[in-house]
Amino acid sequence: MCSLLPSFSLLLICTAGSWAMNVTMPFMEYLDQDRLVCLKWGFDSPAGDITFQLAVNTTGWVGFGLSPNGDMMGADIVIGGLGPKGSYFTDRYSTGNSMPKVDMQQSYTLLSMSENQNQTIMTFRRSIKACDDKDFQITAQPIKLIYAYGKTDDISYHGGRRGTKEVNLLNYMPRTIPANSSYLNVTMNNITVPSNTTYYHCKVMKLPKLGEKHHIYQIEPVIEHRDIVHHMLLYRCPLYVTNPYDKPCYIGDIGDACFEVVASWGVGGGVYELPENAAIPVGGEDSERLYRLEIHYNNPERKEGIKDSSGLRLHYTAKLRQHDVGIMTTGILPGNVKYDIPPKANQFHTYAICNTAHFSKLLDPVPDLQVFAVLLHTHLAGRKVRVGHFRNGKQIDFLALNENYNFELQQTVSLGSIKKIKQGDEIAVECTYSTANRTSVTQMGLATTDEMCLAFLFYYPAINITSCISIPDTKGVQMDANTIPQDKIAEYERLLKKAPQTQVILDSNVSTGLGYLMLTFLFCLI
Ligand SMILES: *[C@@H]1O[C@H](CO)[C@@H](O)[C@H](O)[C@H]1NC(C)=O
Ligand SMILES: *[C@@H]1O[C@H](CO)[C@@H](O)[C@H](O)[C@H]1NC(C)=O
Ligand SMILES: *[C@@H]1O[C@H](CO)[C@@H](O)[C@H](O)[C@H]1NC(C)=O
Ligand SMILES: *[C@@H]1O[C@H](CO)[C@@H](O)[C@H](O)[C@H]1NC(C)=O
Ligand SMILES: *[C@@H]1O[C@H](CO)[C@@H](O)[C@H](O)[C@H]1NC(C)=O
Ligand SMILES: *[C@@H]1O[C@H](CO)[C@@H](O)[C@H](O)[C@H]1NC(C)=O
Ligand SMILES: *[C@@H]1O[C@H](CO)[C@@H](O)[C@H](O)[C@H]1NC(C)=O
Ligand SMILES: *[C@@H]1O[C@H](CO)[C@@H](O)[C@H](O)[C@H]1NC(C)=O
Ligand SMILES: *[C@@H]1O[C@H](CO)[C@@H](O)[C@H](O)[C@H]1NC(C)=O
Ligand SMILES: *[C@@H]1O[C@H](CO)[C@@H](O)[C@H](O)[C@H]1NC(C)=O
């Protein structure tokens, strides 16, 4: 199996900078923000071997893996180090958040292991093709690399010494910093985080004046308290939001209407880089707009008296790129929509629909939308999110697919290829929840214990439509999720799926351009 030639071809772009590096491993990325974990790699041909060198500022064990999801579940992992008894190195795989198991077939070869000035350097090699079913298949797509390390050679729980970064190993594009670039800090201002387990803080603000239009090409998290900052979203407000404030979110303030996502970060994520030909517009005709920064603090230990100034650093340039990026919200309208999920359901599906045929009511002509990344969002019961792409009533693709959804890892994920939404295409968002451990109904709503089903599509060129969401009308469904017997859950799910949905299409003014149309969800995802 390992001798089969891979079916893909690739184009390797060599930059001047790479000549200075080791020619066998020309690529380099820090996997963490503190620059303590450095990965170098290289390969001769996609049919051959790939060589990695991991250097970590520790004298303890070091671990590296390729993960389907950015967490340990299903990851292909190597762990090694230089201990009192010499070097150790094993190929492992993980079935969850526990000690990875040693793989029966050791597919990785250790080339060298050394320690130098408190740094462990582990060099190892593998064939690009997977050799057994526990090996991750390396393709020319962005791959989630994970790392962890210990302070000693006793391999045990890594605590906070872990992270993930998405890198396209076989089709690597070195990051370019545009000339004349600068950044904006969009952060909280030393707020007191209450000792509540879940707390959402909202700061509605004006951005510093930029004058003419600029382009945001990179979004960097600035996190003061890694233990409690769970996710951050920056939204652009409609024009009628004119007063800044600093308050808990979703208690009925006007800024709750700011729902046009501009930037996002989720726990486990790092710096997000936009594609080279596109960036998020800021300034210019938009200079009067306010923005809302929302931070979800997750404080299960109920720590008191934490002062926090976390937020996002938006790197921008005056040298405009070819396209403006837009972010379109699809899924079920967040908030009080009646779409109750019964307790004790192992796999309960909800559905939402976006019919882009209606865009022409707000906008003419409608360009093809090139989708390059997605951010999926549910709350604690979410297990899967699938975004189906339909044309003429037939599914042609998935715009996004996460079969191992993890609330703890909500990142913007680059698609391996750019997917084109044509005028008239339909987008179906299916979320799968598990309420097996719940004893009462889960409602759609804003609290972490409520549910949501959203997919944010990052695309270009930007159009003036910020949301294409639906509101299922379940009034006609006679079954009550509170009292539903377990053997009727599937029937209840089918009735909800057939309920009519109101299509809501919003532009950036939110209060105009509501396209209301009743439609019935007719799609079956493959
Ligand atoms: C590059 O790294 C490989 C593997 O560690 C090593 O064998 C080789 O000598 C290095 N080459 C240079 C020029 O440093
Ligand atoms: C190595 O770590 C020790 C203890 O943390 C420190 O005292 C020492 O200065 C470090 N050495 C180098 C070369 O960084
Ligand atoms: C990590 O270790 C290397 C080698 O000792 C050192 O040059 C570098 O400054 C260290 N990095 C940090 C962030 O401490
Ligand atoms: C750099 O950008 C600023 C605005 O951000 C602009 O005023 C200035 O002229 C630019 N400089 C160059 C050399 O492009
Ligand atoms: C951004 O915040 C950092 C501290 O996190 C500060 O050093 C820097 O001066 C700020 N930059 C701007 C442009 O506000
Ligand atoms: C935050 O506020 C507290 C008082 O509430 C003050 O002691 C502290 O210095 C402030 N920190 C910063 C970074 O401004
Ligand atoms: C925090 O929890 C307390 C007690 O449960 C509650 O009264 C308060 O409203 C909560 N605060 C926020 C901001 O959610
Ligand atoms: C449900 O609870 C059991 C026992 O407490 C636990 O092992 C399991 O992981 C839980 N399942 C989910 C989906 O939370
Ligand atoms: C988008 O729509 C808003 C409100 O309808 C309008 O103010 C704005 O000029 C439009 N922007 C573009 C780029 O068409
Ligand atoms: C935004 O919507 C309000 C209310 O419908 C309307 O009065 C206003 O003219 C709209 N603004 C723009 C720029 O379209």
XYZ file of C-alpha atoms and ligand atoms in Angstrom:
666
model
C 0.000 0.000 0.000
C 2.849 2.370 0.835
C 4.348 1.902 -2.582
C 1.279 3.227 -4.410
C 1.859 6.500 -6.153
C -0.366 9.262 -4.864
C -2.896 10.552 -7.344
C -2.361 14.252 -6.728
C 0.302 16.516 -8.101
C 1.577 19.634 -6.460
C 3.340 22.828 -7.177
C 6.076 23.781 -4.797
C 6.782 27.433 -4.496
C 10.297 28.238 -3.365
C 10.970 31.672 -2.025
C 14.280 33.421 -1.697
C 14.090 33.116 2.083
C 14.132 29.339 2.016
C 17.672 29.148 0.566
C 19.130 30.155 3.878
C 17.558 27.171 5.597
C 18.424 23.484 5.638
C 17.708 22.351 2.095
C 16.210 19.061 3.219
C 13.756 20.917 5.456
C 13.123 24.294 3.863
C 9.820 25.009 5.577
C 9.426 26.334 9.071
C 6.507 27.370 11.268
C 6.219 28.147 14.942
C 3.242 26.143 16.140
C 2.633 28.400 19.140
C 2.479 32.116 19.692
C 5.292 32.241 22.227
C 7.743 30.732 19.724
C 8.656 27.847 21.966
C 7.589 25.117 19.524
C 9.223 25.195 16.118
C 8.532 22.753 13.295
C 10.721 22.393 10.218
C 9.881 19.991 7.427
C 10.629 19.018 3.879
C 10.153 16.273 1.275
C 11.561 15.277 -2.076
C 8.425 14.289 -3.892
C 4.857 13.602 -2.841
C 5.491 9.923 -3.564
C 8.347 9.815 -1.095
C 9.063 10.568 2.546
C 8.445 13.666 4.599
C 11.016 14.683 7.219
C 10.082 16.711 10.292
C 12.214 18.397 12.901
C 10.470 19.526 16.043
C 12.370 21.826 18.393
C 10.714 22.651 21.709
C 12.074 24.731 24.569
C 11.865 22.004 27.168
C 14.058 19.182 28.404
C 10.983 16.999 28.976
C 8.982 14.901 26.505
C 7.692 16.405 23.275
C 4.709 15.316 21.207
C 3.566 16.115 17.693
C 0.542 14.948 15.761
C -1.648 15.222 12.705
C -5.265 15.613 13.710
C -8.560 15.446 11.815
C -10.056 18.062 14.070
C -7.337 19.967 15.923
C -7.787 17.958 19.095
C -6.461 14.559 20.178
C -9.440 12.499 18.999
C -8.336 10.372 16.059
C -4.908 11.999 15.855
C -1.737 10.320 14.590
C 0.895 11.201 17.196
C 4.608 10.752 17.887
C 6.066 11.247 21.358
C 9.745 11.317 22.172
C 12.511 12.873 24.203
C 15.935 12.458 25.679
C 15.693 11.113 29.203
C 18.077 9.762 31.839
C 18.077 6.389 30.006
C 18.691 7.880 26.572
C 16.312 8.732 23.793
C 12.800 7.345 23.392
C 10.375 7.702 20.480
C 7.056 6.043 19.606
C 4.409 6.259 16.892
C 1.040 6.457 18.598
C -2.597 7.219 17.913
C -5.252 8.750 20.060
C -8.839 7.775 20.673
C -9.681 10.717 22.927
C -8.331 13.019 25.584
C -6.163 10.389 27.210
C -2.708 8.867 26.827
C -2.223 8.061 23.130
C -1.880 4.330 22.421
C 1.246 2.870 20.831
C 0.616 2.006 17.169
C 1.124 -1.699 16.263
C 2.957 -0.641 13.146
C 5.641 1.993 13.813
C 5.469 4.118 10.659
C 7.758 6.921 11.813
C 11.547 6.599 11.937
C 13.590 8.600 14.413
C 16.589 10.220 12.687
C 18.047 12.067 15.645
C 17.227 13.270 19.135
C 19.200 15.885 20.956
C 19.022 18.448 23.719
C 20.769 21.725 23.356
C 20.492 24.697 25.712
C 17.199 23.564 27.257
C 15.729 22.734 23.862
C 14.746 19.237 22.686
C 15.249 18.640 18.975
C 13.572 15.571 17.489
C 14.053 14.723 13.809
C 11.895 12.000 12.264
C 10.591 10.746 8.966
C 7.531 9.040 7.497
C 6.263 8.144 4.047
C 3.739 10.704 2.877
C 1.317 7.884 2.113
C -0.210 6.396 5.237
C 1.115 2.917 6.018
C -1.696 1.725 8.259
C -5.168 2.822 9.245
C -3.836 4.600 12.343
C -1.636 6.887 10.231
C -3.037 10.206 9.120
C -3.253 10.557 5.341
C -1.126 13.581 4.424
C -2.601 15.424 1.425
C -1.954 18.779 -0.240
C -4.621 20.363 1.963
C -4.321 22.373 5.160
C -3.780 19.916 8.028
C -4.270 20.526 11.713
C -0.947 19.961 13.448
C -1.076 19.477 17.188
C 1.702 19.611 19.732
C 2.168 19.111 23.445
C 5.131 18.827 25.767
C 6.052 18.157 29.376
C 8.472 19.684 31.808
C 10.002 16.258 32.520
C 10.470 12.967 30.657
C 7.628 11.435 32.625
C 4.925 11.416 29.919
C 1.795 12.688 31.629
C -0.960 15.279 31.189
C 0.296 18.331 29.312
C -2.037 20.868 30.953
C -1.829 24.130 29.059
C 1.357 23.101 27.205
C -0.478 22.155 24.048
C -1.941 23.723 20.959
C -2.771 23.414 17.316
C -1.971 25.124 14.064
C -3.260 24.547 10.575
C -0.512 24.182 7.980
C -0.544 22.950 4.407
C 2.514 20.703 4.598
C 2.630 19.726 0.920
C 1.545 23.036 -0.564
C 3.014 25.488 1.871
C 2.685 29.214 1.291
C 5.069 31.224 3.383
C 3.383 34.167 5.061
C 4.054 37.493 3.516
C 3.901 40.678 5.518
C 2.683 43.413 3.205
C 4.703 46.603 3.008
C 3.334 49.523 5.007
C 1.218 47.399 7.275
C 0.060 48.250 10.741
C -2.423 46.939 13.265
C -5.346 47.917 15.438
C -5.890 46.607 18.934
C -9.526 45.740 19.479
C -9.533 44.677 23.104
C -11.484 44.826 26.323
C -10.318 47.508 28.674
C -9.421 45.900 31.987
C -12.935 44.599 32.650
C -13.801 42.637 35.775
C -14.847 39.110 34.823
C -17.577 37.914 37.206
C -17.154 34.530 38.853
C -20.034 33.096 36.774
C -19.221 29.877 34.899
C -20.369 31.381 31.591
C -20.060 35.081 30.932
C -20.366 37.035 27.669
C -18.954 40.556 27.684
C -19.711 43.040 24.915
C -17.865 46.199 24.062
C -19.508 48.357 21.411
C -16.936 50.793 20.088
C -15.651 52.867 17.252
C -12.409 51.720 15.647
C -9.576 54.233 15.413
C -10.079 56.431 12.352
C -8.306 55.040 9.313
C -9.461 57.560 6.723
C -9.730 55.727 3.429
C -10.395 52.007 3.023
C -7.758 49.551 4.265
C -7.560 45.767 4.181
C -7.284 43.461 7.188
C -5.088 40.549 6.112
C -4.408 38.820 9.429
C -6.287 38.346 12.696
C -4.220 37.685 15.758
C -5.620 36.862 19.199
C -4.250 38.850 22.138
C -5.133 36.808 25.177
C -4.453 37.812 28.709
C -6.124 34.904 30.523
C -5.806 31.719 28.475
C -7.590 29.731 31.170
C -10.908 31.567 30.775
C -11.065 33.250 27.348
C -13.160 30.841 25.272
C -14.094 32.632 22.090
C -14.087 36.108 20.611
C -16.153 37.570 17.793
C -16.002 41.019 16.280
C -19.202 42.192 14.604
C -19.924 45.293 12.515
C -22.992 47.207 13.679
C -25.850 48.569 11.584
C -25.793 52.336 11.092
C -28.479 52.957 13.689
C -26.208 51.749 16.518
C -24.464 54.994 17.433
C -23.519 54.841 21.127
C -20.505 52.943 22.466
C -20.903 50.881 25.651
C -19.271 48.161 27.698
C -21.674 45.621 29.261
C -22.771 42.003 29.543
C -24.120 40.807 26.157
C -27.659 39.888 25.190
C -29.580 41.656 27.913
C -31.607 43.719 25.484
C -29.176 46.432 24.409
C -29.213 47.896 20.927
C -25.779 46.462 20.152
C -27.278 42.945 20.247
C -28.315 43.850 16.679
C -24.657 43.998 15.571
C -24.474 40.634 13.864
C -22.239 41.053 10.833
C -19.189 38.948 11.698
C -15.870 40.573 10.805
C -13.355 38.476 12.708
C -13.361 35.506 15.012
C -11.176 33.415 17.252
C -11.946 30.239 19.199
C -10.041 28.405 21.871
C -7.326 26.228 20.341
C -6.951 28.599 17.423
C -4.062 30.842 16.535
C -3.372 33.597 14.073
C -5.718 33.533 11.073
C -4.299 34.605 7.738
C -6.534 35.556 4.817
C -5.790 34.316 1.295
C -3.246 36.361 -0.622
C -5.747 37.859 -3.059
C -8.423 38.908 -0.567
C -8.862 40.742 2.730
C -11.484 42.230 5.004
C -12.283 45.888 4.271
C -12.187 48.422 7.077
C -12.399 52.214 7.099
C -13.434 54.210 4.076
C -17.189 54.647 3.632
C -17.610 52.504 6.712
C -15.753 54.857 9.054
C -18.862 55.817 10.992
C -19.751 52.208 11.820
C -19.482 50.924 15.348
C -18.191 47.425 16.081
C -19.065 44.995 18.826
C -16.390 42.830 20.433
C -17.898 39.824 22.201
C -15.815 37.638 24.495
C -17.160 34.433 25.935
C -15.434 33.780 29.271
C -15.624 30.201 30.454
C -14.802 30.126 34.152
C -15.738 26.686 35.512
C -13.565 27.183 38.590
C -15.476 30.405 39.257
C -12.291 32.377 39.800
C -12.956 35.791 41.273
C -11.583 39.244 40.610
C -10.019 38.558 37.212
C -9.294 41.747 35.262
C -9.062 41.148 31.552
C -7.988 43.085 28.484
C -8.043 40.326 25.863
C -9.103 40.921 22.301
C -8.010 40.800 18.683
C -5.194 42.479 16.845
C -6.266 43.323 13.312
C -3.308 43.629 10.959
C -4.129 45.881 8.039
C -2.495 47.380 5.015
C -3.168 50.387 2.832
C -2.088 48.350 -0.197
C -5.477 46.937 -1.188
C -5.806 43.365 -2.422
C -7.880 42.262 -5.377
C -11.038 41.293 -3.454
C -13.008 42.391 -0.412
C -13.878 39.464 1.840
C -17.418 39.058 3.149
C -18.617 36.773 5.925
C -22.126 35.409 5.524
C -24.058 33.869 8.385
C -26.124 30.803 7.476
C -28.050 28.392 9.685
C -30.963 28.836 12.076
C -31.715 32.345 13.320
C -29.907 32.527 16.675
C -32.176 33.303 19.587
C -35.644 32.287 20.560
C -36.685 30.069 17.700
C -38.975 27.184 18.641
C -37.038 24.092 17.552
C -36.873 22.071 20.757
C -34.439 19.201 21.045
C -35.778 16.402 23.220
C -33.642 14.931 26.028
C -32.101 11.460 25.679
C -31.516 11.829 21.926
C -28.219 10.402 20.698
C -28.230 12.024 17.270
C -30.826 14.704 16.764
C -30.705 16.713 13.535
C -31.830 20.267 12.885
C -32.023 21.861 9.453
C -31.776 25.335 8.013
C -31.824 26.578 4.468
C -30.491 29.504 2.443
C -31.827 29.979 -1.052
C -29.528 32.388 -2.851
C -32.086 32.886 -5.636
C -33.583 35.594 -3.426
C -30.363 37.619 -3.250
C -31.346 39.325 -6.495
C -34.198 41.055 -4.641
C -31.594 43.090 -2.764
C -28.795 43.128 -5.252
C -28.434 42.957 -9.002
C -26.353 41.436 -10.478
C -25.217 38.871 -7.915
C -21.647 37.680 -8.496
C -20.473 34.107 -7.926
C -19.282 33.827 -4.331
C -15.925 32.122 -3.820
C -15.987 30.441 -0.394
C -12.516 29.829 1.058
C -13.077 29.262 4.786
C -15.805 28.480 7.302
C -16.454 28.847 10.987
C -19.049 26.473 12.413
C -20.891 27.184 15.626
C -23.107 25.208 17.957
C -23.125 24.999 21.744
C -22.365 22.116 24.111
C -24.691 19.475 22.627
C -23.382 19.934 19.055
C -21.615 16.867 17.615
C -21.605 17.424 13.834
C -22.194 20.274 11.418
C -22.607 19.686 7.683
C -23.171 22.428 5.144
C -24.577 20.956 1.938
C -24.297 22.774 -1.378
C -27.206 22.213 -3.806
C -27.723 23.260 -7.404
C -30.994 22.621 -9.249
C -32.174 20.571 -6.284
C -29.191 18.206 -6.320
C -26.385 18.155 -3.809
C -23.143 18.942 -5.604
C -20.778 19.238 -2.643
C -20.318 20.098 1.004
C -19.216 23.654 1.716
C -18.142 22.459 5.142
C -18.187 19.220 7.006
C -17.223 18.584 10.598
C -18.173 15.130 11.812
C -16.288 15.570 15.085
C -17.517 18.958 16.201
C -15.847 20.095 19.394
C -17.213 23.092 21.294
C -13.744 23.616 22.728
C -12.230 24.170 19.285
C -14.071 26.767 17.256
C -11.753 28.041 14.617
C -12.000 29.491 11.198
C -10.961 26.603 8.950
C -9.565 27.193 5.470
C -11.096 24.941 2.849
C -8.662 22.895 0.806
C -10.085 24.437 -2.333
C -12.231 27.414 -3.176
C -15.911 26.551 -3.642
C -18.168 28.596 -5.880
C -21.731 29.511 -4.911
C -23.683 30.510 -8.006
C -26.789 32.636 -7.934
C -29.705 30.286 -7.276
C -27.715 27.652 -5.371
C -29.111 26.431 -2.083
C -27.175 25.968 1.122
C -28.479 23.549 3.724
C -27.050 23.616 7.234
C -27.545 20.447 9.243
C -26.500 20.244 12.887
C -26.412 17.027 14.896
C -26.768 17.134 18.660
C -26.454 14.627 21.453
C -28.693 15.208 24.444
C -28.184 11.659 25.753
C -27.194 12.983 29.177
C -29.868 15.652 29.461
C -33.095 15.266 31.344
C -34.991 18.241 29.964
C -35.599 19.903 26.618
C -32.799 21.892 24.976
C -34.048 25.062 23.329
C -32.532 27.229 20.647
C -31.136 30.271 22.436
C -28.078 32.223 23.459
C -27.000 30.512 26.703
C -24.265 27.890 26.472
C -26.780 25.315 27.643
C -29.167 26.328 24.830
C -28.298 25.459 21.255
C -27.403 27.203 18.036
C -26.710 25.991 14.507
C -24.651 28.432 12.496
C -22.116 28.323 9.684
C -20.212 31.501 8.872
C -19.014 31.415 5.266
C -15.885 33.440 4.396
C -15.993 34.382 0.725
C -15.135 36.976 -1.895
C -16.060 39.286 -3.527
C -18.062 40.761 -0.638
C -21.724 41.486 -1.329
C -24.059 43.538 0.793
C -25.794 40.538 2.320
C -24.674 39.565 5.788
C -27.094 36.780 6.705
C -29.072 34.136 4.882
C -30.709 32.278 7.723
C -34.023 30.572 8.258
C -36.671 30.425 10.933
C -38.434 27.073 11.080
C -42.146 27.437 11.793
C -42.904 24.475 14.022
C -46.338 25.581 15.241
C -47.949 22.792 13.258
C -45.870 20.079 14.920
C -48.172 18.556 17.497
C -45.587 16.583 19.462
C -44.123 18.055 22.650
C -40.380 17.526 23.016
C -40.738 17.471 26.823
C -42.828 14.334 26.913
C -41.807 12.570 23.761
C -41.092 8.854 24.216
C -37.694 7.718 22.986
C -39.135 5.635 20.123
C -40.925 8.702 18.715
C -37.879 10.962 18.556
C -37.146 10.041 14.934
C -40.721 10.800 13.904
C -40.608 14.153 15.716
C -37.339 14.957 13.952
C -38.963 14.216 10.564
C -41.968 16.438 11.330
C -39.665 19.315 12.236
C -37.679 18.793 9.060
C -40.871 19.102 6.988
C -42.057 22.241 8.798
C -42.068 25.397 6.688
C -39.150 27.763 7.118
C -39.082 31.503 6.687
C -36.097 32.665 4.732
C -34.445 35.762 6.198
C -31.922 37.663 4.131
C -30.278 40.659 5.761
C -28.067 43.391 4.425
C -25.737 45.421 6.559
C -28.528 47.783 7.617
C -30.357 44.811 9.212
C -33.667 46.668 9.459
C -34.105 46.834 5.692
C -34.012 44.055 3.158
C -35.766 41.309 5.028
C -36.796 38.847 2.340
C -39.595 36.762 3.808
C -40.560 33.649 1.943
C -42.008 30.465 3.221
C -40.381 27.328 1.963
C -40.261 23.740 2.999
C -37.064 21.924 3.655
C -36.881 19.356 0.884
C -33.241 18.456 0.909
C -31.544 15.235 1.815
C -27.849 15.510 2.482
C -25.747 12.668 1.173
C 19.707 19.168 7.260
O 19.044 18.300 8.186
C 19.331 16.929 7.993
C 18.466 16.121 8.957
O 18.665 16.555 10.264
C 20.836 16.687 8.220
O 21.130 15.331 7.984
C 21.631 17.573 7.251
O 22.983 17.443 7.541
C 21.206 19.039 7.384
N 21.845 19.792 6.345
C 22.438 20.966 6.581
C 23.063 21.615 5.395
O 22.468 21.469 7.678
C 18.173 26.410 31.146
O 17.166 26.420 32.148
C 17.671 26.722 33.417
C 16.543 26.530 34.410
O 15.313 26.883 33.858
C 18.245 28.134 33.433
O 18.764 28.430 34.691
C 19.319 28.213 32.386
O 19.794 29.551 32.299
C 18.809 27.787 31.035
N 19.916 27.752 30.088
C 19.853 28.274 28.864
C 21.091 28.157 28.063
O 18.840 28.811 28.420
C 14.211 28.670 22.993
O 15.465 28.046 23.059
C 16.404 28.528 22.103
C 17.661 27.675 22.221
O 18.052 27.594 23.551
C 16.682 29.994 22.367
O 17.561 30.505 21.397
C 15.377 30.765 22.310
O 15.585 32.109 22.664
C 14.342 30.155 23.252
N 13.081 30.820 23.010
C 12.360 31.355 23.951
C 11.119 32.046 23.513
O 12.655 31.298 25.147
C 1.261 53.919 4.404
O -0.097 53.920 4.820
C -0.554 55.155 5.336
C -1.977 54.999 5.758
O -2.124 53.885 6.549
C -0.432 56.218 4.275
O -0.794 57.478 4.839
C 1.003 56.296 3.764
O 1.098 57.200 2.696
C 1.476 54.934 3.280
N 2.872 54.979 2.926
C 3.344 54.396 1.825
C 4.805 54.504 1.616
O 2.632 53.774 1.061
C -1.518 47.395 21.179
O -1.411 46.791 22.438
C -0.083 46.522 22.835
C -0.133 45.840 24.179
O -0.826 44.621 24.052
C 0.699 47.833 22.935
O 2.029 47.548 23.265
C 0.640 48.530 21.587
O 1.251 49.811 21.699
C -0.798 48.721 21.129
N -0.743 49.233 19.771
C -1.635 50.052 19.259
C -1.438 50.467 17.843
O -2.580 50.453 19.893
C -7.017 47.375 36.076
O -7.816 47.950 37.087
C -7.308 47.774 38.411
C -8.267 48.416 39.364
O -9.541 47.918 39.190
C -5.950 48.408 38.535
O -5.418 48.116 39.802
C -5.016 47.828 37.462
O -3.791 48.492 37.501
C -5.632 47.986 36.102
N -4.779 47.322 35.133
C -4.442 47.871 33.983
C -3.557 47.065 33.095
O -4.843 48.966 33.632
C -23.852 35.732 37.514
O -24.458 34.816 38.380
C -25.341 35.429 39.326
C -25.785 34.380 40.305
O -26.148 33.187 39.656
C -26.504 36.050 38.563
O -27.377 36.685 39.451
C -25.954 37.084 37.618
O -26.985 37.619 36.820
C -24.915 36.465 36.711
N -24.285 37.539 35.975
C -24.173 37.521 34.663
C -23.538 38.697 34.062
O -24.554 36.591 33.980
C -22.754 11.029 29.580
O -22.485 10.704 30.916
C -21.607 9.601 31.045
C -21.533 9.229 32.515
O -21.506 10.377 33.324
C -20.250 10.000 30.477
O -19.338 8.935 30.575
C -20.427 10.361 29.015
O -19.199 10.846 28.495
C -21.487 11.417 28.863
N -21.754 11.579 27.462
C -21.822 12.757 26.883
C -22.174 12.734 25.450
O -21.656 13.816 27.476
C -25.096 48.120 1.907
O -26.376 48.458 2.389
C -26.383 49.517 3.306
C -27.759 49.684 3.842
O -28.725 49.196 2.989
C -25.913 50.769 2.598
O -25.853 51.816 3.503
C -24.516 50.518 2.018
O -24.106 51.600 1.256
C -24.505 49.283 1.164
N -23.124 49.002 0.850
C -22.734 48.626 -0.348
C -21.282 48.341 -0.499
O -23.518 48.533 -1.268
C -31.568 51.606 7.138
O -32.862 51.220 7.567
C -33.650 52.280 8.078
C -34.941 51.709 8.625
O -35.572 50.901 7.678
C -33.898 53.296 6.963
O -34.647 54.384 7.481
C -32.560 53.813 6.471
O -32.740 54.686 5.381
C -31.662 52.641 6.033
N -30.342 53.172 5.734
C -29.729 52.923 4.594
C -28.408 53.540 4.438
O -30.231 52.227 3.733
